Short mmCIF file of C-alpha atoms in Angstrom, two decimals:
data_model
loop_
_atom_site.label_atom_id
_atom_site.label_comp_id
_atom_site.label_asym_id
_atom_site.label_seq_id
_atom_site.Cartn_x
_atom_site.Cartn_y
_atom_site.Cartn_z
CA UNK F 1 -45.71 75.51 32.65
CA UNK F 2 -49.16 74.82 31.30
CA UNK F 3 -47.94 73.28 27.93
CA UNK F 4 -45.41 71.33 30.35
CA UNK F 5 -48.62 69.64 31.79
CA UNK F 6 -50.04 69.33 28.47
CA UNK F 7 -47.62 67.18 27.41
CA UNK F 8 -47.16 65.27 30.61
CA UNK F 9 -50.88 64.18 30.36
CA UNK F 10 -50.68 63.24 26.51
CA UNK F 11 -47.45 60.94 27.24
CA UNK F 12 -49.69 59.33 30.48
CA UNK F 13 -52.08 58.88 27.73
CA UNK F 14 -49.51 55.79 26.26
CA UNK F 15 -49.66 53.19 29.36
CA UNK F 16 -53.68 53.28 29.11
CA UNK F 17 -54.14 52.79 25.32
CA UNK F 18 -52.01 49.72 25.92
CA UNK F 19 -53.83 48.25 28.50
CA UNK F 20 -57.36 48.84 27.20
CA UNK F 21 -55.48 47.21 23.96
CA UNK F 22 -54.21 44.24 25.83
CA UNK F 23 -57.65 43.68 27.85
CA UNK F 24 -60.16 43.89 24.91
CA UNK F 25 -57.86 41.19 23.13
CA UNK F 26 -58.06 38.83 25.99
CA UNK F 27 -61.42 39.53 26.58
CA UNK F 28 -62.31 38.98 23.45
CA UNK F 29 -60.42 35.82 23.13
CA UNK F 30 -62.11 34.65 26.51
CA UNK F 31 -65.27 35.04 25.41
CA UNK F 32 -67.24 31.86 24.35
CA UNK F 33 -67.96 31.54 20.83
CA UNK F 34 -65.80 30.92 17.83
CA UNK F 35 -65.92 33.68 15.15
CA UNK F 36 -65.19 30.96 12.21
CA UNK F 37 -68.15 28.56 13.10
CA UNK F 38 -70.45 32.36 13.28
CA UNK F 39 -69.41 32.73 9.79
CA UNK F 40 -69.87 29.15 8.74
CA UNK F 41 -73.40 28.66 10.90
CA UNK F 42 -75.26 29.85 7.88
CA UNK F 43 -73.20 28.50 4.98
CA UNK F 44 -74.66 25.17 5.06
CA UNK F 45 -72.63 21.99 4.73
CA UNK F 46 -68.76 22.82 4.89
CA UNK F 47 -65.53 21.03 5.35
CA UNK F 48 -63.23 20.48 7.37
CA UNK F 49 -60.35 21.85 4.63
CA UNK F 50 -62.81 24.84 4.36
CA UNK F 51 -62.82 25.55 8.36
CA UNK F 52 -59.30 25.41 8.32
CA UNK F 53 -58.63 27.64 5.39
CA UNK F 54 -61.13 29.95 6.88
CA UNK F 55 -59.22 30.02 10.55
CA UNK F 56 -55.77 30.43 8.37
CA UNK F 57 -56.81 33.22 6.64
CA UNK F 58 -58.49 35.15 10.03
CA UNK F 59 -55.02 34.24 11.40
CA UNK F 60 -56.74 32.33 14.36
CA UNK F 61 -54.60 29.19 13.93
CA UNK F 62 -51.91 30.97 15.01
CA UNK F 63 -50.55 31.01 19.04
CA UNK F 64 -52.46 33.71 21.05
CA UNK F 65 -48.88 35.03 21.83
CA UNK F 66 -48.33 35.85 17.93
CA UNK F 67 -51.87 37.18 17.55
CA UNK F 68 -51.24 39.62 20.40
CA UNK F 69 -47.67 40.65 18.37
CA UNK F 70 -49.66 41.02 15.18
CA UNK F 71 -52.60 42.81 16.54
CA UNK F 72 -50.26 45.33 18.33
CA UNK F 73 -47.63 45.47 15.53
CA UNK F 74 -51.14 46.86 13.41
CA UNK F 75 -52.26 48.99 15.98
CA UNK F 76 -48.82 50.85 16.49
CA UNK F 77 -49.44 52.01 12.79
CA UNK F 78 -53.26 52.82 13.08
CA UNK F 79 -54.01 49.64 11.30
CA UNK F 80 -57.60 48.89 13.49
CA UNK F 81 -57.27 45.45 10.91
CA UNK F 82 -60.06 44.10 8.47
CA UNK F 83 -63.85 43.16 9.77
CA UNK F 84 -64.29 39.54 9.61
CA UNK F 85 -68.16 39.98 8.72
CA UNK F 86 -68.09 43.12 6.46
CA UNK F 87 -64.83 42.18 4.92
CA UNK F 88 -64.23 46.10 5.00
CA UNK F 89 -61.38 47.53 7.25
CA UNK F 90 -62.40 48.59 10.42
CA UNK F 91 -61.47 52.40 10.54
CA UNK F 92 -63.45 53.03 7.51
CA UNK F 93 -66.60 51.63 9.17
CA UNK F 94 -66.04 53.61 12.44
CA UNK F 95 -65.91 56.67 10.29
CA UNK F 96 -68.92 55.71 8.52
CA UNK F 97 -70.91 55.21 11.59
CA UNK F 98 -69.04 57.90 13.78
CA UNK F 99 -71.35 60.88 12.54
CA UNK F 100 -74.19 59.19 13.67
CA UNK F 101 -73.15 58.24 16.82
CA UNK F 102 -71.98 62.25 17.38
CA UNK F 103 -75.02 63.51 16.05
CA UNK F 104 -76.87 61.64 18.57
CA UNK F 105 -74.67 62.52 21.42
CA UNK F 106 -74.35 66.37 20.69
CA UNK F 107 -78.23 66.19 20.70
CA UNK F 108 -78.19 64.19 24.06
CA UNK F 109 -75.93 66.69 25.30
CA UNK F 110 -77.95 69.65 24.60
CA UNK F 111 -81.17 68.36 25.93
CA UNK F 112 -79.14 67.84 29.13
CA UNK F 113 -77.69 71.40 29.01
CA UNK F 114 -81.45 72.89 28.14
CA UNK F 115 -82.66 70.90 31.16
CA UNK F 116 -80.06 70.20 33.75
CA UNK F 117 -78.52 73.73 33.73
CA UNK F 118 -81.62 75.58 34.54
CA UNK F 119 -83.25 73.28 37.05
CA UNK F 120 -79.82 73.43 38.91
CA UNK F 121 -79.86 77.19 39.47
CA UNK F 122 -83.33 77.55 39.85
CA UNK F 123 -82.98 74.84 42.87
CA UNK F 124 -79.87 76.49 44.16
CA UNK F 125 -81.86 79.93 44.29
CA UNK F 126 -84.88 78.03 45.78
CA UNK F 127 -82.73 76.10 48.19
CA UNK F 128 -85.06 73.82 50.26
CA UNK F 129 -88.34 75.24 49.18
CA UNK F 130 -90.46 72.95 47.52
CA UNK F 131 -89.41 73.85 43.86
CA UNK F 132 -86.17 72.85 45.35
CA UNK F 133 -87.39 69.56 46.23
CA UNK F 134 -89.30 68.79 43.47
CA UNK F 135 -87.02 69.54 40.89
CA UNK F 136 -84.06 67.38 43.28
CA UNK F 137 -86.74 64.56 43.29
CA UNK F 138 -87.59 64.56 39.23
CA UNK F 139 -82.92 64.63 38.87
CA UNK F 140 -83.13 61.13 41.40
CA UNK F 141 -85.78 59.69 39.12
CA UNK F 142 -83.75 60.81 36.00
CA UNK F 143 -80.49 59.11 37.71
CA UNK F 144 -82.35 56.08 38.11
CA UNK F 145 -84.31 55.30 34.92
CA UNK F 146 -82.22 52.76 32.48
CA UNK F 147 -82.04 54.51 29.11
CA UNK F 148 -83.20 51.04 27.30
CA UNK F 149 -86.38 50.90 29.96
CA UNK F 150 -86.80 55.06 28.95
CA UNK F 151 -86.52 54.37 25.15
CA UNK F 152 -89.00 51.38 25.11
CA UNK F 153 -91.42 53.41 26.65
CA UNK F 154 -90.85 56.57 24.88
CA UNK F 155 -91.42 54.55 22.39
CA UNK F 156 -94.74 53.42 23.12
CA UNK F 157 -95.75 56.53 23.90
CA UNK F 158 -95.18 58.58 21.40
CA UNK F 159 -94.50 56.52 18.34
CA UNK F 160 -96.60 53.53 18.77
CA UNK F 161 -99.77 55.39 20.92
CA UNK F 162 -99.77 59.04 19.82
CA UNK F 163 -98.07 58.31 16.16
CA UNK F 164 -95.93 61.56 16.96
CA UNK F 165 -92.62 60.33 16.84
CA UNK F 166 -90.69 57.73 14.07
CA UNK F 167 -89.86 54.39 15.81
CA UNK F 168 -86.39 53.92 14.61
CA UNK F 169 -83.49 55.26 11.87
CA UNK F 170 -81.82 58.66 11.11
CA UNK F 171 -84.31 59.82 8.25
CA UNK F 172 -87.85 58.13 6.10
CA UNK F 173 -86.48 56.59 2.24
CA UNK F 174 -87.24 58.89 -0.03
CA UNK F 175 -84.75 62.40 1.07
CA UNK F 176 -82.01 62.77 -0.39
CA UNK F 177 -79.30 65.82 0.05
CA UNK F 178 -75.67 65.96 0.00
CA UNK F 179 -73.75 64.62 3.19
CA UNK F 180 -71.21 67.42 3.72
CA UNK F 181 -70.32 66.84 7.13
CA UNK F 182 -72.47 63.31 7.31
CA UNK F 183 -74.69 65.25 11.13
CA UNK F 184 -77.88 65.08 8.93
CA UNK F 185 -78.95 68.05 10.44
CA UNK F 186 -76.40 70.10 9.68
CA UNK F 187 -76.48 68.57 6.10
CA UNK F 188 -80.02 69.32 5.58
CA UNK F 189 -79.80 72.94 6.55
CA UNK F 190 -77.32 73.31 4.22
CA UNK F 191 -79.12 71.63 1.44
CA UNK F 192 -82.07 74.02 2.13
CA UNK F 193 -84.41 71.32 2.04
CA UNK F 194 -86.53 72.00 5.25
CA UNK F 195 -88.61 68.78 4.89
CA UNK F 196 -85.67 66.68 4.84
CA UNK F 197 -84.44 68.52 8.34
CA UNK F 198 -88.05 68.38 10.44
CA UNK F 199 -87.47 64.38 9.49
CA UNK F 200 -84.37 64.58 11.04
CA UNK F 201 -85.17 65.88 14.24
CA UNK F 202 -88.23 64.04 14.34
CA UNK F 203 -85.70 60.98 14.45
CA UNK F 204 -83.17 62.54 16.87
CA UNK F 205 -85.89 63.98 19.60
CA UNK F 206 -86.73 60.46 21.04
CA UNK F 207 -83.06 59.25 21.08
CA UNK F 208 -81.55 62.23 22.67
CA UNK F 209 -84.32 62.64 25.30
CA UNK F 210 -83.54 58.61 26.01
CA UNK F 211 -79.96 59.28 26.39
CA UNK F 212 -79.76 62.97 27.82
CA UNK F 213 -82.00 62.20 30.19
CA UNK F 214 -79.48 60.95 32.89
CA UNK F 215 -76.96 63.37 32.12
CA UNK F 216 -79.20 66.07 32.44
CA UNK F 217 -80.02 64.98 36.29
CA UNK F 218 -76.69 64.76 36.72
CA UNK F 219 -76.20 68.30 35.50
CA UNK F 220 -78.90 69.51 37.48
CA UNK F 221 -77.47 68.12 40.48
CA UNK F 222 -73.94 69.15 39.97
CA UNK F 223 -74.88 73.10 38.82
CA UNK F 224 -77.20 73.24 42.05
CA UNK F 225 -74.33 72.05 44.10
CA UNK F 226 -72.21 74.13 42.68
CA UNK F 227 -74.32 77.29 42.41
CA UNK F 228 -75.02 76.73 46.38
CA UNK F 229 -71.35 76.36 47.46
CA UNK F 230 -70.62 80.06 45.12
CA UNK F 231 -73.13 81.68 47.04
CA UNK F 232 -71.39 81.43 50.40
CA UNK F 233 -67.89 82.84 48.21
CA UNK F 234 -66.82 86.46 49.11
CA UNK F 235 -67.26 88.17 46.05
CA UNK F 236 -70.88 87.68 45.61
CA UNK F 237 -71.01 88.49 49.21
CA UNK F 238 -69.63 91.57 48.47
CA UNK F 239 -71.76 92.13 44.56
CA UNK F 240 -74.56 92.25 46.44
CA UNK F 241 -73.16 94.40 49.49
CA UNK F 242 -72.79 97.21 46.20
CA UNK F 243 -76.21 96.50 45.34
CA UNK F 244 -75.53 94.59 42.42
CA UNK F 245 -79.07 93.53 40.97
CA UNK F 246 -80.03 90.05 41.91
CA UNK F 247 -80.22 88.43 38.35
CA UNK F 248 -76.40 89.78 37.77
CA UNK F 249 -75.46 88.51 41.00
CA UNK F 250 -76.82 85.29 39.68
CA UNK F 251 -75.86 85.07 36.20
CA UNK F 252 -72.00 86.77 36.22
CA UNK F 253 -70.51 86.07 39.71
CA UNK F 254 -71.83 82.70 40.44
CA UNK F 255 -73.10 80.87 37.25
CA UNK F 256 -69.65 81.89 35.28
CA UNK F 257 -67.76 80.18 38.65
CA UNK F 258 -70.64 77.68 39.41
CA UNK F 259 -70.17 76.15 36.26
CA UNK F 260 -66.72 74.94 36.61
CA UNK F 261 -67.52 71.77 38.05
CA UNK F 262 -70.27 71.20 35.51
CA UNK F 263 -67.34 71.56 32.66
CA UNK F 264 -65.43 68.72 34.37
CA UNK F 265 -68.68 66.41 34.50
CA UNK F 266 -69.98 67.13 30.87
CA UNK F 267 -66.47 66.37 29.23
CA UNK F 268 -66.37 63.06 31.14
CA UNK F 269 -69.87 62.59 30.17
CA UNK F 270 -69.37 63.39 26.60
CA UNK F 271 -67.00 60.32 26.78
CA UNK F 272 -69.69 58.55 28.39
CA UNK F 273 -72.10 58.98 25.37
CA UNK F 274 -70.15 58.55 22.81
CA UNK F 275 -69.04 55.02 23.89
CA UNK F 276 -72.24 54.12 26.37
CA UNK F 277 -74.80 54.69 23.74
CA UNK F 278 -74.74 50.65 22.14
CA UNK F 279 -78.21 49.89 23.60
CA UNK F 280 -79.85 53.20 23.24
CA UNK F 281 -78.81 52.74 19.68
CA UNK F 282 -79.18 49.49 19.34
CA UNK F 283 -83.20 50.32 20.64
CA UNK F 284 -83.79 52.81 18.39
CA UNK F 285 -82.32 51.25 15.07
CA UNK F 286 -79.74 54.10 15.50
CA UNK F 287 -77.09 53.03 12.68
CA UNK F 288 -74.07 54.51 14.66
CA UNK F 289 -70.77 53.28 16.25
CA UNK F 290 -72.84 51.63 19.26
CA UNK F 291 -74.74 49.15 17.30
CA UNK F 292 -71.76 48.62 15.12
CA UNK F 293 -69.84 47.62 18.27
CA UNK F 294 -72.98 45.49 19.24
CA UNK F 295 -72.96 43.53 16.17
CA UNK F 296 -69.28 42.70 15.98
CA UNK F 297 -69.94 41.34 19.52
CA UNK F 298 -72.65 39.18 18.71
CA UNK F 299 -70.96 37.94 15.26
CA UNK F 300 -67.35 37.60 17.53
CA UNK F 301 -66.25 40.12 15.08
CA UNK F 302 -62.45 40.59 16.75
CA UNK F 303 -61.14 43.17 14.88
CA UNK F 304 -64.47 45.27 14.63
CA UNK F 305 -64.54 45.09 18.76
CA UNK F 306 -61.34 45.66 19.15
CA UNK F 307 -61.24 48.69 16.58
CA UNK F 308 -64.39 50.36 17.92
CA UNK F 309 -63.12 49.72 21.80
CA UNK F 310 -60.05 51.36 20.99
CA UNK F 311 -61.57 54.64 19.70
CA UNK F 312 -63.72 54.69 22.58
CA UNK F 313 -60.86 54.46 24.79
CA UNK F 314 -59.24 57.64 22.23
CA UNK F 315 -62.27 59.43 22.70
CA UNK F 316 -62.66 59.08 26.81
CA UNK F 317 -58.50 60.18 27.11
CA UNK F 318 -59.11 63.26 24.22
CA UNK F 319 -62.08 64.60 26.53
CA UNK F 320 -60.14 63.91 29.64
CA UNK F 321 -57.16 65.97 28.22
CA UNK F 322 -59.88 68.90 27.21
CA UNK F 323 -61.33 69.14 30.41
CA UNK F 324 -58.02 69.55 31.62
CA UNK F 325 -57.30 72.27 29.27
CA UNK F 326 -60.56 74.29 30.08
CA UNK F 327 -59.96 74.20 33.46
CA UNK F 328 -57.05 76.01 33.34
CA UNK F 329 -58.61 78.51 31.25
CA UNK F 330 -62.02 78.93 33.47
CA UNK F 331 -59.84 78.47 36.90
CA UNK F 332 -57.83 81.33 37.29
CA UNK F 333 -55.68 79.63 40.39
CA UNK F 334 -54.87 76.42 37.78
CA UNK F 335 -53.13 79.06 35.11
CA UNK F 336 -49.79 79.13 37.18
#
């Protein structure tokens, strides 16, 4: 029955790839600026016959109609097509730039976790005292902070004022260690080279504070919630009616069912960083998928949009269909 569902979701899947497919075409199409004349602007003084060829070879002179069949026809056999700018094809640059971009989102995420999970249950113990409130008022202002606003002042803080932090990149020239699985801190740990890895995270920390940040008040808000709501169930009713100690009460019974919802909301979220990150990136000189995506737009780069669009859109349905998964496994009334 489960693997039933499985597949039900994966074939739902279908309709939305093709309509995130269709809309970043048109989209794309609609938007004001033509790709050739971005390519030309610095070329100096060109031709007519030159434009032409140019357009002809992009297959732009062709009907919108027939460049929706093509584009489609390529995408059915994971053909993402060729950047106009880099002149590389497009899923080799998203691979290039994807370990960056889930480098910097794994980091976000734990700084969320580290924060948000803590400050939920400690709030939910506290319930309306004024740890409670305080920590409920720092998750509002976390909410409500823009990550670019965040970064540019982390920024000034501790790179520009203190001198603490780097202002931008993945790693200082000058290391150099083999890229195994291209998350240079993984990498560098398994290089040995210890120097290489403090550069690392001294690059990562202001990024993944910039974009955990929100998350983690979400996460806060969501465990405390949570937490709260398992606290009125039965069966810690009755774990503390044995004279469970308090700390197991806390920890086993509700935590383990408290953190259901907190499952849901991280996979989405997960999603949510690996595709909203293009300013946070594009802030921090982070050379991942989100300033790729960022350049294509600003160079009309159709295929590069359109490819990096897509795998967001692969990457938002894959966590969906996860979640979905876990919860049957953590949800003992969704295994049936």
């Amino acid at each position: 029955m489960r693997f039933v569902k499985i597949i039900e979701r994966v074939l739902l899947t279908i309709p939305i790839m093709i309509g995130v497919a269709l809309l970043v075409f048109l989209f794309m199409r609609l938007t004001p600026g033509d790709p050739v004349d971005m390519m030309m602007g610095d070329a100096g003084n060109v031709s007519e016959k030159e434009i032409e060829a140019l357009t002809a070879e992009l297959n732009l002179d062709k009907p919108l109609h027939v460049q929706l069949t093509m584009y489609l026809s390529d995408l059915i056999k994971g053909d993402l097509g060729e950047s106009y700018t880099k002149r590389k094809p497009v899923t080799e640059l998203v691979f290039e730039t994807l370990p960056a971009t889930v480098e910097l989102a794994l980091a976000a995420t734990f700084v969320s976790l580290i924060i948000g999970i803590p400050i939920g249950v400690i709030s939910a113990v506290k319930q309306n005292k004024l740890i409670d409130r305080v920590s409920m008022g720092g998750s509002f202002l976390g909410i409500s902070m823009p990550p670019f606003w965040l970064g540019i002042v982390l920024i000034l803080l501790f790179s520009v004022h203190f001198g603490l932090m780097p202002v931008k990149g993945r790693i200082d020239f000058g290391y150099q260690f083999p890229t195994v699985t291209g998350l240079y801190v993984i990498d560098s740990l398994l290089a040995g080279d210890f120097e290489a890895f403090k550069n690392v995270v001294k690059h990562l920390v202001l990024p993944a504070v910039t974009l955990g940040a929100g998350m983690g008040a979400i996460v806060a808000r969501v465990t405390r919630s949570s937490m709260i709501e398992t606290f009125r169930s039965d069966y810690v009713t009755l774990a503390r009616a044995k004279g469970v100690k308090e700390w197991r009460v806390i920890v086993i019974h509700a935590l383990r069912n408290g953190l259901i919802p907190v499952v849901t909301m991280v996979g989405l979220e997960i999603g949510v960083l690996l595709s909203g990150n293009m300013i946070v990136e594009t802030v921090f000189g982070w050379p991942g998928l989100g300033r790729l995506a960022v350049d294509g737009i600003f160079n009309r780069d159709y295929p590069l949009v359109q490819g990096v669009v897509m795998f967001y859109a692969f990457v938002f349905v894959f966590a969906n269909l996860i979640v979905d998964i876990l919860y049957t496994y953590l949800d003992p009334k969704l295994k049936t």
